[in-house]
XYZ file of C-alpha atoms in Angstrom:
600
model
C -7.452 5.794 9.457
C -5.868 4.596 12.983
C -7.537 6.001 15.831
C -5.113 6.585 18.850
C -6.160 7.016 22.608
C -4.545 9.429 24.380
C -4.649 10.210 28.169
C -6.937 14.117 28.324
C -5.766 15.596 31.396
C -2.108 14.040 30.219
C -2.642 16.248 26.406
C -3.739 18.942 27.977
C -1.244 19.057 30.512
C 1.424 18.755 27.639
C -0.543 21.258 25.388
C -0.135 23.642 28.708
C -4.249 24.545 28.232
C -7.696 22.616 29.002
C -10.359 22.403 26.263
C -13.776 21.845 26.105
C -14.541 19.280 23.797
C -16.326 21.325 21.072
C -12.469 23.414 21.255
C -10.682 20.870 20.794
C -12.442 19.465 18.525
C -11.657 22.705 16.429
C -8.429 22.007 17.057
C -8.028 18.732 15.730
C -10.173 20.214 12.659
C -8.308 23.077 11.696
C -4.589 20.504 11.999
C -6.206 17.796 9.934
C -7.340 15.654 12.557
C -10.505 14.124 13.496
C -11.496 14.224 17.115
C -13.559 10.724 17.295
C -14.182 10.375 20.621
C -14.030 12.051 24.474
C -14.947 9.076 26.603
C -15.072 12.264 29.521
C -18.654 12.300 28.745
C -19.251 8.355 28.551
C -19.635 5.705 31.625
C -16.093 4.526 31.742
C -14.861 0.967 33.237
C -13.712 0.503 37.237
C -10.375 -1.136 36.872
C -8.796 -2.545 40.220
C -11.456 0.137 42.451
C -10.604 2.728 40.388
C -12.155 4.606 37.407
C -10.590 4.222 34.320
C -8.838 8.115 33.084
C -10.476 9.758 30.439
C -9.505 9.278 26.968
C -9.369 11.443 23.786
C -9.729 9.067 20.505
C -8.239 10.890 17.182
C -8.272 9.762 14.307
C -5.345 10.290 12.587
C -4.399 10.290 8.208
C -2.801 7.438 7.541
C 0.401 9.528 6.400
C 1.236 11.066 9.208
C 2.792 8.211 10.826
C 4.593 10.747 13.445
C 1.431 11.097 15.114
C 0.396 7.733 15.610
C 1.363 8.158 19.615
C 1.122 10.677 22.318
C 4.275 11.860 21.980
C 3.867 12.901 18.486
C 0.223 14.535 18.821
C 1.111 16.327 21.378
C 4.429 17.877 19.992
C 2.707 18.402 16.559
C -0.183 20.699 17.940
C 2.141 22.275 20.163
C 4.230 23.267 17.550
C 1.244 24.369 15.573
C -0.263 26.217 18.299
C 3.490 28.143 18.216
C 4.088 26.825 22.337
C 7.143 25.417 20.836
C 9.788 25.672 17.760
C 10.336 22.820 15.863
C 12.820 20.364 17.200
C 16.402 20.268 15.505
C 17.028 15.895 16.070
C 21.024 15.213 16.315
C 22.966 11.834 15.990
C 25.365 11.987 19.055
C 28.218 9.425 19.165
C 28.987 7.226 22.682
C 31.409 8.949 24.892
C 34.061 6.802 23.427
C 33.533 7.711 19.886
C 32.974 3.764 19.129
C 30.214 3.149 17.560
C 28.153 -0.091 18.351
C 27.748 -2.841 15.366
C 25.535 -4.394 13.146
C 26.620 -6.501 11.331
C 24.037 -8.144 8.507
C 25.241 -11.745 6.817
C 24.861 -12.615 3.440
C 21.795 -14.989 4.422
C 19.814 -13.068 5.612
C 19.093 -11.707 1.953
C 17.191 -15.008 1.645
C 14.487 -14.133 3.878
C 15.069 -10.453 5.091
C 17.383 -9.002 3.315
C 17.647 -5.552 5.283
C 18.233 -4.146 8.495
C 18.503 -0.939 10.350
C 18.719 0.388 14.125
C 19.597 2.764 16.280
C 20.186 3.626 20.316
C 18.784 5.598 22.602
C 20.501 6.710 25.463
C 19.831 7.751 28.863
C 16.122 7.858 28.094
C 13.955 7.785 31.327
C 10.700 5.660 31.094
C 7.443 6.460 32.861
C 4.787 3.801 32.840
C 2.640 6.155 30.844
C 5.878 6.655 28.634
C 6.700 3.000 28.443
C 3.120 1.957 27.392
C 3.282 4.609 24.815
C 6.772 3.019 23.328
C 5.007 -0.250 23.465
C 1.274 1.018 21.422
C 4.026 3.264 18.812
C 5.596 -0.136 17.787
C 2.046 -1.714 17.781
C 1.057 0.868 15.377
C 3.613 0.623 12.941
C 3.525 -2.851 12.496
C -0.214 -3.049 12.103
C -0.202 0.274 9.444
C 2.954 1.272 7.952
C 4.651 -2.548 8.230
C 1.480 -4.258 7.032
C 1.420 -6.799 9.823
C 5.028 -6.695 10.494
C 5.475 -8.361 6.579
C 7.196 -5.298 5.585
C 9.209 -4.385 8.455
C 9.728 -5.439 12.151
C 11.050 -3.609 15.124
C 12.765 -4.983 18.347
C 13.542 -3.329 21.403
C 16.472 -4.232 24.093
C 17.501 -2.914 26.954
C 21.215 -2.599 25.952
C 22.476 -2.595 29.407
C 22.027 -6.556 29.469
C 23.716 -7.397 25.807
C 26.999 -6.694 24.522
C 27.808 -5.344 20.707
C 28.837 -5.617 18.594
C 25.875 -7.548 16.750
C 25.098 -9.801 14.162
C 22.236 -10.317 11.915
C 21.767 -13.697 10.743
C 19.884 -16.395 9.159
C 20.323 -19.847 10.693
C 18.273 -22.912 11.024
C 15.398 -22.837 13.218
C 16.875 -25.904 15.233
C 20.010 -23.918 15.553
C 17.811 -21.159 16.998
C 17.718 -21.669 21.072
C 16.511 -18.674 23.574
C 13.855 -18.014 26.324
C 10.891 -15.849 24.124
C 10.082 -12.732 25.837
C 7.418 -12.933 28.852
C 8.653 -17.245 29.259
C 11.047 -19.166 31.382
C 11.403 -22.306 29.566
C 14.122 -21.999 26.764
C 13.573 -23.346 23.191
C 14.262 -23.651 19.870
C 12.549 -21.841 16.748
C 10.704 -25.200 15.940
C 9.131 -25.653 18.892
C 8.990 -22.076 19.298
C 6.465 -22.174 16.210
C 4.355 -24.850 17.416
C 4.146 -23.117 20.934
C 2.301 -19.901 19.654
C 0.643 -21.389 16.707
C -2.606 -20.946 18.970
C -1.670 -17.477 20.244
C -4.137 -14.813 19.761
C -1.750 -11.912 19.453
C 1.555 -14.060 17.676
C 0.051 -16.772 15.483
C -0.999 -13.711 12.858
C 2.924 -13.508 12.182
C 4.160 -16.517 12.045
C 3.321 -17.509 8.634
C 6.048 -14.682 7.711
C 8.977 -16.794 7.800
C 6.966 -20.682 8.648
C 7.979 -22.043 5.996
C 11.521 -20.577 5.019
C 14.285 -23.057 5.248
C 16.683 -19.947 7.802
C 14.802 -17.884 9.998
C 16.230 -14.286 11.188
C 18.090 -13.389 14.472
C 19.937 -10.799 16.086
C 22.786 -12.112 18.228
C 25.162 -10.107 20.257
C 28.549 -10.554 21.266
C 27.903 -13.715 23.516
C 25.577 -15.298 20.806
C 23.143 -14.167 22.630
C 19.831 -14.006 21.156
C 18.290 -10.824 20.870
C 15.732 -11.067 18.962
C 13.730 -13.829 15.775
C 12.377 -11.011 13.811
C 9.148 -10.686 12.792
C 7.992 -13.075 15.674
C 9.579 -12.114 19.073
C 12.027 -10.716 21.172
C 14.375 -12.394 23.790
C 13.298 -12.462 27.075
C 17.058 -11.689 28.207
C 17.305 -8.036 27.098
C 13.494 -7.423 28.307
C 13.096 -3.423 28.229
C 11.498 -2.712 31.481
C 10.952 0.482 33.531
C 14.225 0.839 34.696
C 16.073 0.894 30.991
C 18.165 3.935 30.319
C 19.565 2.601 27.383
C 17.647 1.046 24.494
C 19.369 -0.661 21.297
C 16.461 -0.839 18.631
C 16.990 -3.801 16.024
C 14.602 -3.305 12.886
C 14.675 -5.438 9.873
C 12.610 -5.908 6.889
C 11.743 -6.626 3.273
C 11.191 -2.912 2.279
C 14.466 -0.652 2.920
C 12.700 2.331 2.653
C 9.942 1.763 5.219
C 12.615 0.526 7.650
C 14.212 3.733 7.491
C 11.073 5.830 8.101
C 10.050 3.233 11.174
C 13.460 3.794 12.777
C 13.079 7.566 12.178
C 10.158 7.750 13.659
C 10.501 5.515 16.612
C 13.883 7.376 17.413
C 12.179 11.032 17.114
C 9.514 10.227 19.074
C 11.010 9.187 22.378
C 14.552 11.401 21.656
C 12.616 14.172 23.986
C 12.827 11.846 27.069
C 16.739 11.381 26.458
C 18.982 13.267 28.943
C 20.047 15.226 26.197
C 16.819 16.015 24.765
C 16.258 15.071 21.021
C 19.486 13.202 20.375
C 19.714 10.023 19.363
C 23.158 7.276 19.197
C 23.789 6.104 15.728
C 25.273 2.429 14.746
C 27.308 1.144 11.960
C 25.620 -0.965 9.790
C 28.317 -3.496 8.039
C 26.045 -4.977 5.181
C 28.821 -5.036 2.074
C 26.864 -8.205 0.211
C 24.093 -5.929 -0.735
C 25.807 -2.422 -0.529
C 23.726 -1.180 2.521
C 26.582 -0.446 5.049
C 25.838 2.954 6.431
C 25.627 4.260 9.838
C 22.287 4.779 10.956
C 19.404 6.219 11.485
C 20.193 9.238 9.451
C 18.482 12.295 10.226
C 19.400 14.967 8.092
C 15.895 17.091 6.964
C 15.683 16.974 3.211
C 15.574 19.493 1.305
C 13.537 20.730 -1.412
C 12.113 23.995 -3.089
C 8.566 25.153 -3.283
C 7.190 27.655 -5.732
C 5.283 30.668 -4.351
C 2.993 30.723 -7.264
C 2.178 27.677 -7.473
C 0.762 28.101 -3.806
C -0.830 30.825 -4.065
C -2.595 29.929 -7.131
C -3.959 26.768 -5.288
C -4.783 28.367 -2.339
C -6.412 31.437 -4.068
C -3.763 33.322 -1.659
C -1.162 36.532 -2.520
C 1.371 35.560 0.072
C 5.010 36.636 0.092
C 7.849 34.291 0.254
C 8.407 35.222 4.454
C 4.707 34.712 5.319
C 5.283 30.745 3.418
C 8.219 30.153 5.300
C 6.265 31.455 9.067
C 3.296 29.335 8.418
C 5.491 26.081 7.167
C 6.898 26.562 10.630
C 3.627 26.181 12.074
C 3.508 22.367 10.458
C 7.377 21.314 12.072
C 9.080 22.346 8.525
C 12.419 24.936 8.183
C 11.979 26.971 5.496
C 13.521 30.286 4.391
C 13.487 32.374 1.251
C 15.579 30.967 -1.552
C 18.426 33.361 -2.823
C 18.128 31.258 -6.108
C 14.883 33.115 -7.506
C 12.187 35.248 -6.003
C 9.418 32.650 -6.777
C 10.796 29.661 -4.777
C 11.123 28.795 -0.953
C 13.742 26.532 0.270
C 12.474 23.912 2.270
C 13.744 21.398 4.818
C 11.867 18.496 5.541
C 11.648 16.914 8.900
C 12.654 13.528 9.649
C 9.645 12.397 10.838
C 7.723 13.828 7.933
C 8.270 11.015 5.222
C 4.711 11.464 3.376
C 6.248 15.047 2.247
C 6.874 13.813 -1.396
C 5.955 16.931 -3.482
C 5.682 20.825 -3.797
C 1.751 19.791 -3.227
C 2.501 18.236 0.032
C 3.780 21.259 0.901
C 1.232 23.903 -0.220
C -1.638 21.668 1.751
C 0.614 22.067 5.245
C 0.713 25.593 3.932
C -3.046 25.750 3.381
C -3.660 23.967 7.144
C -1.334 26.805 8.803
C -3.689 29.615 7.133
C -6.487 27.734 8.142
C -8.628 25.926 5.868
C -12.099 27.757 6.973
C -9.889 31.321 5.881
C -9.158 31.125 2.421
C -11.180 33.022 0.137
C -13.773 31.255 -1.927
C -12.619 31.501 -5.113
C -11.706 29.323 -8.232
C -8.160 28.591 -8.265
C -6.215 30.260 -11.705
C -4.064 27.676 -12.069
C -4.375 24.548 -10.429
C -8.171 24.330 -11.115
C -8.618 22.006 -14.249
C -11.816 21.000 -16.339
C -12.187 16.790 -16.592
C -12.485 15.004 -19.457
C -12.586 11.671 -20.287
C -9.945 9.733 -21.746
C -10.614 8.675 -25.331
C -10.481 5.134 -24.671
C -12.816 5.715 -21.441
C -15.151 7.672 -24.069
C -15.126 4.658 -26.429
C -15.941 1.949 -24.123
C -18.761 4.562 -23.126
C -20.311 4.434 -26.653
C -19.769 1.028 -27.299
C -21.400 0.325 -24.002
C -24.332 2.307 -24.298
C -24.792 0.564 -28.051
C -24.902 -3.140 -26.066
C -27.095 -1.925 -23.449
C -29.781 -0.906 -25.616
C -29.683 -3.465 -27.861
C -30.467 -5.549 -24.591
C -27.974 -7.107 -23.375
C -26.686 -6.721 -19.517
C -23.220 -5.647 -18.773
C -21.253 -7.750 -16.138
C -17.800 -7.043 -14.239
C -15.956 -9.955 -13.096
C -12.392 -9.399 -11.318
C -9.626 -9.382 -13.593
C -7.332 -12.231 -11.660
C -8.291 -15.695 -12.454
C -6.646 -18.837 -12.589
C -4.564 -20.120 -14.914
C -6.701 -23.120 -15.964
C -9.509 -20.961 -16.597
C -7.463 -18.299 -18.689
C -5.759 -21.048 -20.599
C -6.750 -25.335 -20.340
C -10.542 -24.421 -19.488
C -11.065 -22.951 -23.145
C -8.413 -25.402 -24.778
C -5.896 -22.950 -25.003
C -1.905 -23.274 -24.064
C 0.135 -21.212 -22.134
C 3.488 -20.281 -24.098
C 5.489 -18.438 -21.132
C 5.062 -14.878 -23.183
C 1.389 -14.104 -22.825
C 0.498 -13.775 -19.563
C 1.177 -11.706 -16.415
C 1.027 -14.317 -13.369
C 1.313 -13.635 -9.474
C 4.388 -14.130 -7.658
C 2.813 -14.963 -5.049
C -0.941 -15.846 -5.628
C -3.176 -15.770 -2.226
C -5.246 -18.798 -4.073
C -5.561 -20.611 -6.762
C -8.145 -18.432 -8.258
C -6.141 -15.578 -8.507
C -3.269 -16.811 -10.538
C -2.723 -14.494 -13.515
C -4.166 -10.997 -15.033
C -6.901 -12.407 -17.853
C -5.427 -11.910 -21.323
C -8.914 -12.633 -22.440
C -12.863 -11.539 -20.848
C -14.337 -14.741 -21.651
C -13.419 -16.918 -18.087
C -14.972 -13.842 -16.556
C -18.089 -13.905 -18.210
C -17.803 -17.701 -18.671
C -17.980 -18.357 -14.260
C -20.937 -15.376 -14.519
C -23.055 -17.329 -16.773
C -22.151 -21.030 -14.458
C -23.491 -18.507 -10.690
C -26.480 -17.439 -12.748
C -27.289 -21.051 -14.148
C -30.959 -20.905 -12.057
C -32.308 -18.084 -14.003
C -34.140 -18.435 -17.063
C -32.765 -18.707 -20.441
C -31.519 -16.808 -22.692
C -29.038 -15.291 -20.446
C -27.207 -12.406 -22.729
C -24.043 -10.246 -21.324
C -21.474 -8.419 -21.952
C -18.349 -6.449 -20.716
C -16.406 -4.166 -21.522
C -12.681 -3.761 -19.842
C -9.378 -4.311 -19.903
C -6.769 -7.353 -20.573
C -3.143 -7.330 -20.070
C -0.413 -9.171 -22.084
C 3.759 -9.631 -20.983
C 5.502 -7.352 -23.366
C 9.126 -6.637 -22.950
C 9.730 -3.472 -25.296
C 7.835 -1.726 -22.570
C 9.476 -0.256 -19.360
C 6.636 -1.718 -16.876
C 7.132 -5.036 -19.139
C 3.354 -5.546 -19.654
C 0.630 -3.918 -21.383
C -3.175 -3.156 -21.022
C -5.696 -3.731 -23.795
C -9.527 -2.640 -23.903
C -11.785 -5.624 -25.135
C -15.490 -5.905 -25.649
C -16.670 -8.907 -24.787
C -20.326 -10.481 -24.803
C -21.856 -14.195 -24.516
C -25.439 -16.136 -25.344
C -26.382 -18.826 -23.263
C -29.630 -20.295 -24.272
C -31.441 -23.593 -25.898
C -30.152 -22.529 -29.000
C -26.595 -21.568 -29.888
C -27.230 -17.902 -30.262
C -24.402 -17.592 -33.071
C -26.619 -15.489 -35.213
C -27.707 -12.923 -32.363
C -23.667 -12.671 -31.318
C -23.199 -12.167 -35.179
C -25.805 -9.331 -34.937
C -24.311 -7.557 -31.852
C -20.836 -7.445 -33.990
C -22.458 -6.301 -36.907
C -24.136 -3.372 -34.614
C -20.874 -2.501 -32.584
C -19.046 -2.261 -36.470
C -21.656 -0.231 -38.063
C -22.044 1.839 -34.542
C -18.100 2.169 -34.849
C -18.772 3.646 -38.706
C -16.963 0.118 -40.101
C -18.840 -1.267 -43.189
C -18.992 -4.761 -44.218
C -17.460 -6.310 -46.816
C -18.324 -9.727 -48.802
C -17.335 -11.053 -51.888
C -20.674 -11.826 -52.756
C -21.896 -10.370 -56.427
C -23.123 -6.891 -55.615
C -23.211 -6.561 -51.925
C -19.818 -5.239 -51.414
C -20.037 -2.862 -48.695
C -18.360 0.763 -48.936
C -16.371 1.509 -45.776
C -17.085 4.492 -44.351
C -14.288 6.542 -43.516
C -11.686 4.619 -44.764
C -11.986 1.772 -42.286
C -14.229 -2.050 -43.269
C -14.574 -5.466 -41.811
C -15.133 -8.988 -43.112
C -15.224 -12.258 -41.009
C -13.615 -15.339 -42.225
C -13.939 -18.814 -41.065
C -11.281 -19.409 -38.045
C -9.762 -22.891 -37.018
C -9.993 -21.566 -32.842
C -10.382 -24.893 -30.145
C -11.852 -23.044 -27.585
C -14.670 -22.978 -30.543
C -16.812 -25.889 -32.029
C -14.805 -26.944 -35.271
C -16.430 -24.608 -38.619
C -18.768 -22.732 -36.327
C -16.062 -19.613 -35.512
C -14.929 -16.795 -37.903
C -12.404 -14.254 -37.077
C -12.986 -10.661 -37.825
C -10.540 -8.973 -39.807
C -10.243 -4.777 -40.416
C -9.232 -2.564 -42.524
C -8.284 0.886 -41.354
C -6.010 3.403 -42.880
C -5.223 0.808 -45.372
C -3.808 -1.768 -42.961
C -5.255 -5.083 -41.898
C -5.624 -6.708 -38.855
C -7.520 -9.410 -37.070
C -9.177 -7.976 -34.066
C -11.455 -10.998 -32.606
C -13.704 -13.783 -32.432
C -17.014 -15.029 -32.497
C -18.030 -18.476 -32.299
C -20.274 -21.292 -30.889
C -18.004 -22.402 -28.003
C -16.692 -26.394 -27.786
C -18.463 -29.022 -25.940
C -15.524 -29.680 -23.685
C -15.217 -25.999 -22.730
C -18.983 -25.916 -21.408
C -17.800 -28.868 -19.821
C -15.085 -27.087 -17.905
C -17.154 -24.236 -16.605
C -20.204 -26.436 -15.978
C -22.925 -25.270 -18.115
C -24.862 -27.280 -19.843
C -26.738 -24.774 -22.592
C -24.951 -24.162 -26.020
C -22.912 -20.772 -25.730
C -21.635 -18.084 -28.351
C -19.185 -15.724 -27.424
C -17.567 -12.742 -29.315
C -14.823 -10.692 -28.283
C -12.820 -7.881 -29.968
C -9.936 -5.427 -29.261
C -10.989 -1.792 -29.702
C -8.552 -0.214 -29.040
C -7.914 -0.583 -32.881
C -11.041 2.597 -33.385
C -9.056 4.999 -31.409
């Protein structure tokens, strides 16, 4: 969870009442907040002669990106405490009724395809405000905008830029400006090379390195505003003395840009001249249907059911009491005129993790206080866990391999693609595998459609203990399959291998033969008088397999007969010289694995 300093005698001051610690550290317990820190009652640095203010450190959930700076902690637990009503955020036009302009191009979709923004007007900085503006947009790009991949945010004193905008992707040599805190102008090439050894930039420059356009907001003048994700222009520097800020934010994830300008805009609205409003912009974007005018913040709305929170909360509240304690937690609700079980609800701009009724009853539960509801088992929402029945499989057919002695492993389920395919002589035909778009490494190319590379590269790290070596696991493989809505598909496989002096082929044979029997699956052979009796309707035989990732006549495939259907559902085998090769161990090795899934 982020922790955020905060200024004490500042909160306080704002929450119009001092706390001892141990109080407001009830506080921050009883809102869902975790009081990490009072440095009051710490040695604290001299900075310039002068001892440095003490500091409350919270730790806040990483959903509640609202309160991830002063502004917001303070107005939530003021609201919460009831020293305030919930603020009502309004979009309110220039004087002249002309909105300013953003205007996206086509080629930007190429690197980042959306963009969003928004103006604040006649806002009046502090220094304590302005360093708070500054650590929000920190925040959000290291949490919500995963290191400013997802989303990035520039600021601009408006005052020294003229609209209307453009967003565009050019060339980085065609890319010329002085970067924010330089003098020297350059372009976006040598821009690159100059913070490539920057402690706070280099992170972010891999973003767009190697893309063949980079992003950049231009005004009127071709002025450059900002190179998104990297840095800002040094021209349109916010500073103390902005009363107008134009906030650029563009990104790879629409969504999350929305919910960054929201919150960025809600935040500082209260130190606007006209407290809580906030300038919208036009957003021209017609190649990829996103022209709008934004930020919008209109609260959404949704219904809650009363029963369903009282039965969670163990409580017997009416629809009136729901509605007073949801204003506690920033939220407009009233009774709904639609049925007597149901609350309408209106969400809060700033309150994007609000996704369900559930999200709901826990701000509910928070305003009644967690430490007062009664102790009780909830009626409705209280459920008894079971496993699923493939989970319960695996569990027997684990158990079964454990005690007949062999050790159960659990490799990751991304490997490479030589490993899931050339390393045991197999070929790739484009329809069996799910690969990475964009693999980190070249060990983490595609999901395994087999457990055998996995227990394979186990066997090649253990090579210095003594032999035999005997393992197994027992998990899941994915295949591509198009029927399917999520175009892929999971399958359980058991899995185990024998590395030893000898090839093992007969003890792999026996652990099948166990897991069958275990799995109430007789044998059957055409041999005079042994033919088996399957029990329950379901038998197996194994037949002699032409497989290259096996020794040539040393692999049979095991076939099954269930519910009068038959199926092959795996492998055993003595594996080929050339694949021992490829993983680098040099003792003979049987493997068998087997889908089944096929016993459910």
């Amino acid at each position: 969870m982020p922790t955020i300093a905060v200024d004490k005698a500042a909160l306080f001051e704002a929450l119009g009442q001092d706390y001892t610690t141990e109080e407001f550290d009830e506080l921050c317990f009883e809102f869902g907040i975790e009081l990490d820190e009072d440095t009051s009652t710490s040695e604290r640095p001299v900075v310039n002669g002068k001892q440095e203010p003490a500091q409350l450190k919270i730790e806040i959930p990483a959903n509640r990106y609202d309160m991830l700076c002063f502004e917001g902690i303070s107005l939530m637990l003021n609201i919460f405490c009831e020293k305030r009503i919930s603020p009502q955020y309004r979009l309110v036009p220039p004087f002249n009724g002309e909105l300013e302009v953003l205007t996206a191009h086509k080629e930007t979709s190429r690197i980042r395809p959306y963009v969003s923004g928004a103006i604040l007007r006649n806002i009046k900085f502090t220094q304590e405000r302005y360093e708070s503006f500054i650590a929000l947009q920190d925040k959000l790009h290291q949490n919500l905008a995963r290191q400013r991949s997802l989303v990035a945010i520039g600021t601009h004193d408006l005052d020294t830029i003229e609209g209307p905008f453009t967003y565009e992707a050019l060339p980085p040599e065609q890319i010329q400006f002085v970067p924010l805190n330089q003098t020297k102008s350059m372009n976006a090439v040598e821009m690159m090379k100059f913070y490539e050894n920057d402690k706070h930039l280099s992170r972010y420059l891999h973003i767009i390195k190697d893309s063949p356009v980079y992003p950049v907001i231009l005004d009127k003048n071709r002025t450059v505003c900002s190179m998104p994700p990297i840095i800002n222009s040094n021209h349109s520097k916010i500073s103390l003395k902005t009363r107008n800020v134009f906030i650029d934010i563009t990104a790879t994830d629409k969504t999350k840009a929305e919910i960054v300008n929201n919150i960025i805009v809600t935040m500082f609205s209260q130190y606007t001249e006209e407290e809580f409003t906030v300038e919208p912009i036009q957003i021209n974007s017609p190649h990829n249907r996103q022209t709008r005018q934004a930020p919008d913040l209109t609260p959404r709305e949704t219904q809650a059911e009363i029963s369903y929170i009282n039965a969670c909360c163990g409580l017997t509240l009416s629809a009136q009491e729901i509605c007073d304690l949801l204003k506690r937690m920033a939220y407009t609700a009233t009774p709904s005129s639609a049925s007597s079980d149901l609350v309408d609800v209106h969400i809060p701009p700033t309150r994007a993790d609000v996704l369900h009724q559930a999200d709901i009853m826990e701000d509910v539960a928070i305003a009644y206080g967690f430490n007062s509801l009664p102790r009780s088992f909830p009626n409705i929402s209280g459920t008894v866990a079971q496993p699923l029945a493939i989970n319960k499989l695996s569990d027997i057919v684990r158990l079964e391999a454990a005690m007949a002695g062999w050790s159960e492993v659990l490799p990751l389920i991304l490997c490479s693609h030589a490993e899931n395919f050339a390393h045991l002589n197999r070929v790739d035909d484009g329809t069996t595998a799910v690969k990475l778009a964009n693999p980190k490494t070249a060990e983490y190319q595609v999901v395994r459609t087999s457990l055998l590379p996995g227990l394979l590269k186990t066997l090649r790290e253990n090579k210095h203990h003594g032999v035999p070596i005997k393992i197994f696991e027992l998990s899941d493989v994915a295949f591509k399959d198009l029927s399917l809505e999520r175009k892929s598909r999971n399958e359980r496989h058991f899995a185990a291998a024998w590395c030893g002096k000898s090839s093992g082929f007969e003890v792999v044979h026996g652990l099948m033969d166990r897991v069958m029997l275990m799995l109430k699956s007789a044998f059957l052979t055409s041999e005079e008088g042994l033919e088996g009796k399957g029990v329950g309707k379901s038998a197996y035989w194994i037949a002699e397999v032409d497989d290259p990732t096996f020794l040539p006549g040393h692999a049979a495939a095991i076939h099954l007969r269930m519910g009068g259907r038959e199926q092959v559902i795996g492998v055993f085998g003595i594996l080929h010289p050339s694949v021992l090769d490829k993983f680098e161990l040099r003792y003979p090795v049987s493997t068998l694995e087997m889908n089944i899934e096929v016993f459910l």
